[in-house]
């Protein structure tokens, strides 16, 4: 019999799946699981017969850390092996104020084929299950201490696996567990319209970031195949409806590729694209990824781009450069799976 995966079960689901007679036992077990314990013996308020049941029928974590790279005080990158042998990566980012953000994967590999992203080279393996998403968080937290923020900017496209991402968020947001506020969680999408519509109607009410990359329709179609079927025009309509309903700001991520998305006309198209959306722009200078034919603009160009946008009244932030030395930055997550 395959074991019950505990990491993404809510208190009532634990009670129900284990046929526990007392409702509060589910809550007690949930609290321990979400503390990230690695041994049922540590559940001091749980009676021994229930511990035996847990040992026989359940598993706390299915994920194995295969490698851990650290850039002291800045980032940690983990290579994690899943039960079926696929491998994913998860990153912890520490900002200048010491705030810790978990950058989680939602899929093993990615089907989106964005030309500038190294993860695309892996191809798509499969969707992650909610417990595999929560387990990434627990492992990062066991290595780094308290984590305050979560971004779904690791491997994969979260809006193609929204059901499992949603469940993982329900668990990590739960007040009896980690209690991470919804405003401290960000889902980043390459622009999956059906997924944004689903979020508009059904939540989760987390922050939404859209990897616009560029507001030039032709160039976007070349760089991001998703844009051929989920066009910029449709994307904007969908985001307007999202904003109407939720009232939430959106972040547009603009990946700066020298000579391709950092031109004068890119700035003008972006300025024209945004209104009446209420959105800020996050500039991500391209991170070199082995074998890809792009260039990161130089510092002067990046500054010029940022200042031009800001001068037009747009709120602009720039991704603080993290994780480059261990290939943990945006678009550098890649696992070469043997035999494929
Ligand atoms: N699939 C989701 C989340 C994963 S990518 C999405 O597309 O949003 C997270 C961010 O990294 C995206 O904004 C993506 O455009 C950006 N990115 C990908 N490769 C990059 C690279 N080599 N350098 C900088 N940013 C990159």
mmCIF file with all atom_site columns, N, CA and C and ligand atoms in Angstrom, residues 103 106-107 110 112 114 116-119 152-158 187-191 209-213 224 253-257 284-289 292 296 319 329-332, ligand 1:
data_model
loop_
_atom_site.group_PDB
_atom_site.id
_atom_site.type_symbol
_atom_site.label_atom_id
_atom_site.label_alt_id
_atom_site.label_comp_id
_atom_site.label_asym_id
_atom_site.label_entity_id
_atom_site.label_seq_id
_atom_site.pdbx_PDB_ins_code
_atom_site.Cartn_x
_atom_site.Cartn_y
_atom_site.Cartn_z
_atom_site.occupancy
_atom_site.B_iso_or_equiv
_atom_site.pdbx_formal_charge
_atom_site.auth_seq_id
_atom_site.auth_comp_id
_atom_site.auth_asym_id
_atom_site.auth_atom_id
_atom_site.pdbx_PDB_model_num
ATOM   1   N N   . UNK A 1 103 ? 11.880 30.434 -3.063  1.00 0.00 ? 103 UNK A N   1
ATOM   2   C CA  . UNK A 1 103 ? 11.522 30.423 -4.486  1.00 0.00 ? 103 UNK A CA  1
ATOM   3   C C   . UNK A 1 103 ? 11.251 28.958 -4.850  1.00 0.00 ? 103 UNK A C   1
ATOM   4   N N   . UNK A 1 106 ? 7.027  24.596 -9.264  1.00 0.00 ? 106 UNK A N   1
ATOM   5   C CA  . UNK A 1 106 ? 5.670  24.050 -9.349  1.00 0.00 ? 106 UNK A CA  1
ATOM   6   C C   . UNK A 1 106 ? 5.595  22.854 -10.297 1.00 0.00 ? 106 UNK A C   1
ATOM   7   N N   . UNK A 1 107 ? 6.627  22.695 -11.131 1.00 0.00 ? 107 UNK A N   1
ATOM   8   C CA  . UNK A 1 107 ? 6.681  21.568 -12.061 1.00 0.00 ? 107 UNK A CA  1
ATOM   9   C C   . UNK A 1 107 ? 8.127  21.051 -12.111 1.00 0.00 ? 107 UNK A C   1
ATOM   10  N N   . UNK A 1 110 ? 9.755  22.343 -17.469 1.00 0.00 ? 110 UNK A N   1
ATOM   11  C CA  . UNK A 1 110 ? 8.749  23.345 -17.838 1.00 0.00 ? 110 UNK A CA  1
ATOM   12  C C   . UNK A 1 110 ? 8.377  23.167 -19.302 1.00 0.00 ? 110 UNK A C   1
ATOM   13  N N   . UNK A 1 112 ? 6.990  25.549 -21.247 1.00 0.00 ? 112 UNK A N   1
ATOM   14  C CA  . UNK A 1 112 ? 6.685  26.813 -21.912 1.00 0.00 ? 112 UNK A CA  1
ATOM   15  C C   . UNK A 1 112 ? 7.675  27.244 -22.993 1.00 0.00 ? 112 UNK A C   1
ATOM   16  N N   . UNK A 1 114 ? 10.288 29.188 -23.167 1.00 0.00 ? 114 UNK A N   1
ATOM   17  C CA  . UNK A 1 114 ? 10.777 30.568 -23.314 1.00 0.00 ? 114 UNK A CA  1
ATOM   18  C C   . UNK A 1 114 ? 12.249 30.487 -23.732 1.00 0.00 ? 114 UNK A C   1
ATOM   19  N N   . UNK A 1 116 ? 14.824 32.364 -23.594 1.00 0.00 ? 116 UNK A N   1
ATOM   20  C CA  . UNK A 1 116 ? 15.921 32.918 -22.801 1.00 0.00 ? 116 UNK A CA  1
ATOM   21  C C   . UNK A 1 116 ? 16.089 32.206 -21.469 1.00 0.00 ? 116 UNK A C   1
ATOM   22  N N   . UNK A 1 117 ? 15.285 31.165 -21.220 1.00 0.00 ? 117 UNK A N   1
ATOM   23  C CA  . UNK A 1 117 ? 15.266 30.521 -19.902 1.00 0.00 ? 117 UNK A CA  1
ATOM   24  C C   . UNK A 1 117 ? 15.881 29.130 -19.970 1.00 0.00 ? 117 UNK A C   1
ATOM   25  N N   . UNK A 1 118 ? 16.807 28.870 -19.061 1.00 0.00 ? 118 UNK A N   1
ATOM   26  C CA  . UNK A 1 118 ? 17.541 27.604 -19.085 1.00 0.00 ? 118 UNK A CA  1
ATOM   27  C C   . UNK A 1 118 ? 16.636 26.419 -18.732 1.00 0.00 ? 118 UNK A C   1
ATOM   28  N N   . UNK A 1 119 ? 15.638 26.655 -17.876 1.00 0.00 ? 119 UNK A N   1
ATOM   29  C CA  . UNK A 1 119 ? 14.758 25.544 -17.483 1.00 0.00 ? 119 UNK A CA  1
ATOM   30  C C   . UNK A 1 119 ? 14.078 24.940 -18.712 1.00 0.00 ? 119 UNK A C   1
ATOM   31  N N   . UNK A 1 152 ? 6.484  31.769 -6.447  1.00 0.00 ? 152 UNK A N   1
ATOM   32  C CA  . UNK A 1 152 ? 6.474  30.623 -7.352  1.00 0.00 ? 152 UNK A CA  1
ATOM   33  C C   . UNK A 1 152 ? 7.198  31.039 -8.626  1.00 0.00 ? 152 UNK A C   1
ATOM   34  N N   . UNK A 1 153 ? 8.527  31.119 -8.502  1.00 0.00 ? 153 UNK A N   1
ATOM   35  C CA  . UNK A 1 153 ? 9.374  31.542 -9.610  1.00 0.00 ? 153 UNK A CA  1
ATOM   36  C C   . UNK A 1 153 ? 10.506 30.546 -9.828  1.00 0.00 ? 153 UNK A C   1
ATOM   37  N N   . UNK A 1 154 ? 10.326 29.355 -9.301  1.00 0.00 ? 154 UNK A N   1
ATOM   38  C CA  . UNK A 1 154 ? 11.323 28.310 -9.551  1.00 0.00 ? 154 UNK A CA  1
ATOM   39  C C   . UNK A 1 154 ? 11.014 27.667 -10.893 1.00 0.00 ? 154 UNK A C   1
ATOM   40  N N   . UNK A 1 155 ? 11.263 26.377 -10.967 1.00 0.00 ? 155 UNK A N   1
ATOM   41  C CA  . UNK A 1 155 ? 10.970 25.686 -12.229 1.00 0.00 ? 155 UNK A CA  1
ATOM   42  C C   . UNK A 1 155 ? 9.472  25.609 -12.458 1.00 0.00 ? 155 UNK A C   1
ATOM   43  N N   . UNK A 1 156 ? 9.089  25.750 -13.735 1.00 0.00 ? 156 UNK A N   1
ATOM   44  C CA  . UNK A 1 156 ? 7.712  25.441 -14.099 1.00 0.00 ? 156 UNK A CA  1
ATOM   45  C C   . UNK A 1 156 ? 6.783  26.635 -14.169 1.00 0.00 ? 156 UNK A C   1
ATOM   46  N N   . UNK A 1 157 ? 5.591  26.360 -14.689 1.00 0.00 ? 157 UNK A N   1
ATOM   47  C CA  . UNK A 1 157 ? 4.567  27.390 -14.853 1.00 0.00 ? 157 UNK A CA  1
ATOM   48  C C   . UNK A 1 157 ? 3.436  27.102 -13.852 1.00 0.00 ? 157 UNK A C   1
ATOM   49  N N   . UNK A 1 158 ? 3.380  27.890 -12.756 1.00 0.00 ? 158 UNK A N   1
ATOM   50  C CA  . UNK A 1 158 ? 2.417  27.577 -11.694 1.00 0.00 ? 158 UNK A CA  1
ATOM   51  C C   . UNK A 1 158 ? 0.961  27.566 -12.153 1.00 0.00 ? 158 UNK A C   1
ATOM   52  N N   . UNK A 1 187 ? 2.512  34.466 -7.123  1.00 0.00 ? 187 UNK A N   1
ATOM   53  C CA  . UNK A 1 187 ? 2.509  33.512 -8.236  1.00 0.00 ? 187 UNK A CA  1
ATOM   54  C C   . UNK A 1 187 ? 2.981  34.274 -9.463  1.00 0.00 ? 187 UNK A C   1
ATOM   55  N N   . UNK A 1 188 ? 3.979  33.727 -10.143 1.00 0.00 ? 188 UNK A N   1
ATOM   56  C CA  . UNK A 1 188 ? 4.496  34.372 -11.352 1.00 0.00 ? 188 UNK A CA  1
ATOM   57  C C   . UNK A 1 188 ? 4.124  33.513 -12.562 1.00 0.00 ? 188 UNK A C   1
ATOM   58  N N   . UNK A 1 189 ? 3.511  34.144 -13.567 1.00 0.00 ? 189 UNK A N   1
ATOM   59  C CA  . UNK A 1 189 ? 3.085  33.395 -14.750 1.00 0.00 ? 189 UNK A CA  1
ATOM   60  C C   . UNK A 1 189 ? 3.654  34.022 -16.023 1.00 0.00 ? 189 UNK A C   1
ATOM   61  N N   . UNK A 1 190 ? 3.854  33.172 -17.022 1.00 0.00 ? 190 UNK A N   1
ATOM   62  C CA  . UNK A 1 190 ? 4.312  33.694 -18.311 1.00 0.00 ? 190 UNK A CA  1
ATOM   63  C C   . UNK A 1 190 ? 3.122  34.268 -19.088 1.00 0.00 ? 190 UNK A C   1
ATOM   64  N N   . UNK A 1 191 ? 1.901  34.172 -18.508 1.00 0.00 ? 191 UNK A N   1
ATOM   65  C CA  . UNK A 1 191 ? 0.732  34.777 -19.158 1.00 0.00 ? 191 UNK A CA  1
ATOM   66  C C   . UNK A 1 191 ? -0.289 33.760 -19.640 1.00 0.00 ? 191 UNK A C   1
ATOM   67  N N   . UNK A 1 209 ? 2.308  38.127 -10.421 1.00 0.00 ? 209 UNK A N   1
ATOM   68  C CA  . UNK A 1 209 ? 3.362  38.729 -11.249 1.00 0.00 ? 209 UNK A CA  1
ATOM   69  C C   . UNK A 1 209 ? 3.242  38.122 -12.642 1.00 0.00 ? 209 UNK A C   1
ATOM   70  N N   . UNK A 1 210 ? 3.384  38.949 -13.648 1.00 0.00 ? 210 UNK A N   1
ATOM   71  C CA  . UNK A 1 210 ? 3.273  38.460 -15.027 1.00 0.00 ? 210 UNK A CA  1
ATOM   72  C C   . UNK A 1 210 ? 4.605  38.711 -15.734 1.00 0.00 ? 210 UNK A C   1
ATOM   73  N N   . UNK A 1 211 ? 5.184  37.656 -16.261 1.00 0.00 ? 211 UNK A N   1
ATOM   74  C CA  . UNK A 1 211 ? 6.443  37.798 -16.992 1.00 0.00 ? 211 UNK A CA  1
ATOM   75  C C   . UNK A 1 211 ? 6.145  38.337 -18.378 1.00 0.00 ? 211 UNK A C   1
ATOM   76  N N   . UNK A 1 212 ? 5.958  39.647 -18.419 1.00 0.00 ? 212 UNK A N   1
ATOM   77  C CA  . UNK A 1 212 ? 5.653  40.274 -19.707 1.00 0.00 ? 212 UNK A CA  1
ATOM   78  C C   . UNK A 1 212 ? 6.884  40.185 -20.611 1.00 0.00 ? 212 UNK A C   1
ATOM   79  N N   . UNK A 1 213 ? 8.042  40.416 -20.009 1.00 0.00 ? 213 UNK A N   1
ATOM   80  C CA  . UNK A 1 213 ? 9.350  40.396 -20.698 1.00 0.00 ? 213 UNK A CA  1
ATOM   81  C C   . UNK A 1 213 ? 9.473  41.575 -21.660 1.00 0.00 ? 213 UNK A C   1
ATOM   82  N N   . UNK A 1 224 ? 8.655  33.985 -26.524 1.00 0.00 ? 224 UNK A N   1
ATOM   83  C CA  . UNK A 1 224 ? 7.784  33.201 -25.646 1.00 0.00 ? 224 UNK A CA  1
ATOM   84  C C   . UNK A 1 224 ? 6.644  32.602 -26.480 1.00 0.00 ? 224 UNK A C   1
ATOM   85  N N   . UNK A 1 253 ? 7.076  41.616 -14.914 1.00 0.00 ? 253 UNK A N   1
ATOM   86  C CA  . UNK A 1 253 ? 8.515  41.347 -14.920 1.00 0.00 ? 253 UNK A CA  1
ATOM   87  C C   . UNK A 1 253 ? 9.039  41.572 -16.335 1.00 0.00 ? 253 UNK A C   1
ATOM   88  N N   . UNK A 1 254 ? 10.050 42.430 -16.406 1.00 0.00 ? 254 UNK A N   1
ATOM   89  C CA  . UNK A 1 254 ? 10.638 42.749 -17.707 1.00 0.00 ? 254 UNK A CA  1
ATOM   90  C C   . UNK A 1 254 ? 12.058 42.208 -17.724 1.00 0.00 ? 254 UNK A C   1
ATOM   91  N N   . UNK A 1 255 ? 12.286 41.187 -18.520 1.00 0.00 ? 255 UNK A N   1
ATOM   92  C CA  . UNK A 1 255 ? 13.626 40.605 -18.601 1.00 0.00 ? 255 UNK A CA  1
ATOM   93  C C   . UNK A 1 255 ? 14.412 41.392 -19.653 1.00 0.00 ? 255 UNK A C   1
ATOM   94  N N   . UNK A 1 256 ? 15.523 41.993 -19.227 1.00 0.00 ? 256 UNK A N   1
ATOM   95  C CA  . UNK A 1 256 ? 16.290 42.826 -20.166 1.00 0.00 ? 256 UNK A CA  1
ATOM   96  C C   . UNK A 1 256 ? 17.330 41.992 -20.916 1.00 0.00 ? 256 UNK A C   1
ATOM   97  N N   . UNK A 1 257 ? 17.116 41.882 -22.224 1.00 0.00 ? 257 UNK A N   1
ATOM   98  C CA  . UNK A 1 257 ? 18.055 41.191 -23.114 1.00 0.00 ? 257 UNK A CA  1
ATOM   99  C C   . UNK A 1 257 ? 18.662 42.274 -24.012 1.00 0.00 ? 257 UNK A C   1
ATOM   100 N N   . UNK A 1 284 ? 14.346 42.701 -14.553 1.00 0.00 ? 284 UNK A N   1
ATOM   101 C CA  . UNK A 1 284 ? 15.283 41.601 -14.288 1.00 0.00 ? 284 UNK A CA  1
ATOM   102 C C   . UNK A 1 284 ? 16.307 41.561 -15.421 1.00 0.00 ? 284 UNK A C   1
ATOM   103 N N   . UNK A 1 285 ? 17.487 42.133 -15.205 1.00 0.00 ? 285 UNK A N   1
ATOM   104 C CA  . UNK A 1 285 ? 18.522 42.000 -16.230 1.00 0.00 ? 285 UNK A CA  1
ATOM   105 C C   . UNK A 1 285 ? 18.799 40.512 -16.462 1.00 0.00 ? 285 UNK A C   1
ATOM   106 N N   . UNK A 1 286 ? 18.901 40.123 -17.713 1.00 0.00 ? 286 UNK A N   1
ATOM   107 C CA  . UNK A 1 286 ? 19.039 38.704 -18.052 1.00 0.00 ? 286 UNK A CA  1
ATOM   108 C C   . UNK A 1 286 ? 20.230 38.071 -17.336 1.00 0.00 ? 286 UNK A C   1
ATOM   109 N N   . UNK A 1 287 ? 19.992 36.900 -16.736 1.00 0.00 ? 287 UNK A N   1
ATOM   110 C CA  . UNK A 1 287 ? 21.078 36.158 -16.092 1.00 0.00 ? 287 UNK A CA  1
ATOM   111 C C   . UNK A 1 287 ? 21.646 35.162 -17.083 1.00 0.00 ? 287 UNK A C   1
ATOM   112 N N   . UNK A 1 288 ? 22.948 35.206 -17.291 1.00 0.00 ? 288 UNK A N   1
ATOM   113 C CA  . UNK A 1 288 ? 23.545 34.309 -18.274 1.00 0.00 ? 288 UNK A CA  1
ATOM   114 C C   . UNK A 1 288 ? 23.228 32.856 -17.959 1.00 0.00 ? 288 UNK A C   1
ATOM   115 N N   . UNK A 1 289 ? 22.864 32.110 -18.960 1.00 0.00 ? 289 UNK A N   1
ATOM   116 C CA  . UNK A 1 289 ? 22.604 30.685 -18.797 1.00 0.00 ? 289 UNK A CA  1
ATOM   117 C C   . UNK A 1 289 ? 23.356 29.992 -19.925 1.00 0.00 ? 289 UNK A C   1
ATOM   118 N N   . UNK A 1 292 ? 22.917 29.704 -24.077 1.00 0.00 ? 292 UNK A N   1
ATOM   119 C CA  . UNK A 1 292 ? 21.877 30.566 -24.655 1.00 0.00 ? 292 UNK A CA  1
ATOM   120 C C   . UNK A 1 292 ? 22.522 31.823 -25.253 1.00 0.00 ? 292 UNK A C   1
ATOM   121 N N   . UNK A 1 296 ? 23.370 40.201 -21.410 1.00 0.00 ? 296 UNK A N   1
ATOM   122 C CA  . UNK A 1 296 ? 22.808 41.086 -20.402 1.00 0.00 ? 296 UNK A CA  1
ATOM   123 C C   . UNK A 1 296 ? 23.258 42.508 -20.750 1.00 0.00 ? 296 UNK A C   1
ATOM   124 N N   . UNK A 1 319 ? 15.261 43.798 -9.727  1.00 0.00 ? 319 UNK A N   1
ATOM   125 C CA  . UNK A 1 319 ? 15.575 42.598 -8.975  1.00 0.00 ? 319 UNK A CA  1
ATOM   126 C C   . UNK A 1 319 ? 16.988 42.697 -8.438  1.00 0.00 ? 319 UNK A C   1
ATOM   127 N N   . UNK A 1 329 ? 19.870 32.087 -9.868  1.00 0.00 ? 329 UNK A N   1
ATOM   128 C CA  . UNK A 1 329 ? 19.043 33.245 -10.217 1.00 0.00 ? 329 UNK A CA  1
ATOM   129 C C   . UNK A 1 329 ? 17.957 32.851 -11.213 1.00 0.00 ? 329 UNK A C   1
ATOM   130 N N   . UNK A 1 330 ? 17.028 33.773 -11.455 1.00 0.00 ? 330 UNK A N   1
ATOM   131 C CA  . UNK A 1 330 ? 15.926 33.543 -12.385 1.00 0.00 ? 330 UNK A CA  1
ATOM   132 C C   . UNK A 1 330 ? 16.438 32.966 -13.693 1.00 0.00 ? 330 UNK A C   1
ATOM   133 N N   . UNK A 1 331 ? 15.805 31.912 -14.140 1.00 0.00 ? 331 UNK A N   1
ATOM   134 C CA  . UNK A 1 331 ? 16.115 31.372 -15.464 1.00 0.00 ? 331 UNK A CA  1
ATOM   135 C C   . UNK A 1 331 ? 17.354 30.514 -15.508 1.00 0.00 ? 331 UNK A C   1
ATOM   136 N N   . UNK A 1 332 ? 18.008 30.299 -14.345 1.00 0.00 ? 332 UNK A N   1
ATOM   137 C CA  . UNK A 1 332 ? 19.224 29.481 -14.354 1.00 0.00 ? 332 UNK A CA  1
ATOM   138 C C   . UNK A 1 332 ? 18.990 28.088 -13.778 1.00 0.00 ? 332 UNK A C   1
HETATM 139 N N1  . LIG B 2 .   ? 6.876  30.281 -15.411 1.00 0.00 ? 1   LIG B N1  1
HETATM 140 C C1  . LIG B 2 .   ? 6.779  31.388 -14.532 1.00 0.00 ? 1   LIG B C1  1
HETATM 141 C C2  . LIG B 2 .   ? 7.732  31.364 -13.336 1.00 0.00 ? 1   LIG B C2  1
HETATM 142 C C3  . LIG B 2 .   ? 9.178  30.939 -13.554 1.00 0.00 ? 1   LIG B C3  1
HETATM 143 S S1  . LIG B 2 .   ? 10.370 32.023 -14.255 1.00 0.00 ? 1   LIG B S1  1
HETATM 144 C C4  . LIG B 2 .   ? 6.948  32.694 -15.297 1.00 0.00 ? 1   LIG B C4  1
HETATM 145 O O1  . LIG B 2 .   ? 7.257  32.656 -16.484 1.00 0.00 ? 1   LIG B O1  1
HETATM 146 O O2  . LIG B 2 .   ? 6.711  33.737 -14.720 1.00 0.00 ? 1   LIG B O2  1
HETATM 147 C C5  . LIG B 2 .   ? 10.612 33.370 -13.184 1.00 0.00 ? 1   LIG B C5  1
HETATM 148 C C6  . LIG B 2 .   ? 11.073 34.628 -13.928 1.00 0.00 ? 1   LIG B C6  1
HETATM 149 O O3  . LIG B 2 .   ? 12.405 34.499 -14.466 1.00 0.00 ? 1   LIG B O3  1
HETATM 150 C C7  . LIG B 2 .   ? 10.209 34.970 -15.130 1.00 0.00 ? 1   LIG B C7  1
HETATM 151 O O4  . LIG B 2 .   ? 9.888  36.329 -15.065 1.00 0.00 ? 1   LIG B O4  1
HETATM 152 C C8  . LIG B 2 .   ? 11.119 34.706 -16.331 1.00 0.00 ? 1   LIG B C8  1
HETATM 153 O O5  . LIG B 2 .   ? 10.769 35.496 -17.435 1.00 0.00 ? 1   LIG B O5  1
HETATM 154 C C9  . LIG B 2 .   ? 12.463 35.072 -15.765 1.00 0.00 ? 1   LIG B C9  1
HETATM 155 N N2  . LIG B 2 .   ? 13.619 34.489 -16.455 1.00 0.00 ? 1   LIG B N2  1
HETATM 156 C C10 . LIG B 2 .   ? 13.716 33.323 -17.096 1.00 0.00 ? 1   LIG B C10 1
HETATM 157 N N3  . LIG B 2 .   ? 14.978 33.131 -17.549 1.00 0.00 ? 1   LIG B N3  1
HETATM 158 C C11 . LIG B 2 .   ? 15.697 34.199 -17.161 1.00 0.00 ? 1   LIG B C11 1
HETATM 159 C C12 . LIG B 2 .   ? 17.080 34.566 -17.275 1.00 0.00 ? 1   LIG B C12 1
HETATM 160 N N4  . LIG B 2 .   ? 17.964 33.771 -17.863 1.00 0.00 ? 1   LIG B N4  1
HETATM 161 N N5  . LIG B 2 .   ? 17.457 35.737 -16.738 1.00 0.00 ? 1   LIG B N5  1
HETATM 162 C C13 . LIG B 2 .   ? 16.581 36.524 -16.077 1.00 0.00 ? 1   LIG B C13 1
HETATM 163 N N6  . LIG B 2 .   ? 15.294 36.225 -15.919 1.00 0.00 ? 1   LIG B N6  1
HETATM 164 C C14 . LIG B 2 .   ? 14.850 35.066 -16.450 1.00 0.00 ? 1   LIG B C14 1
#
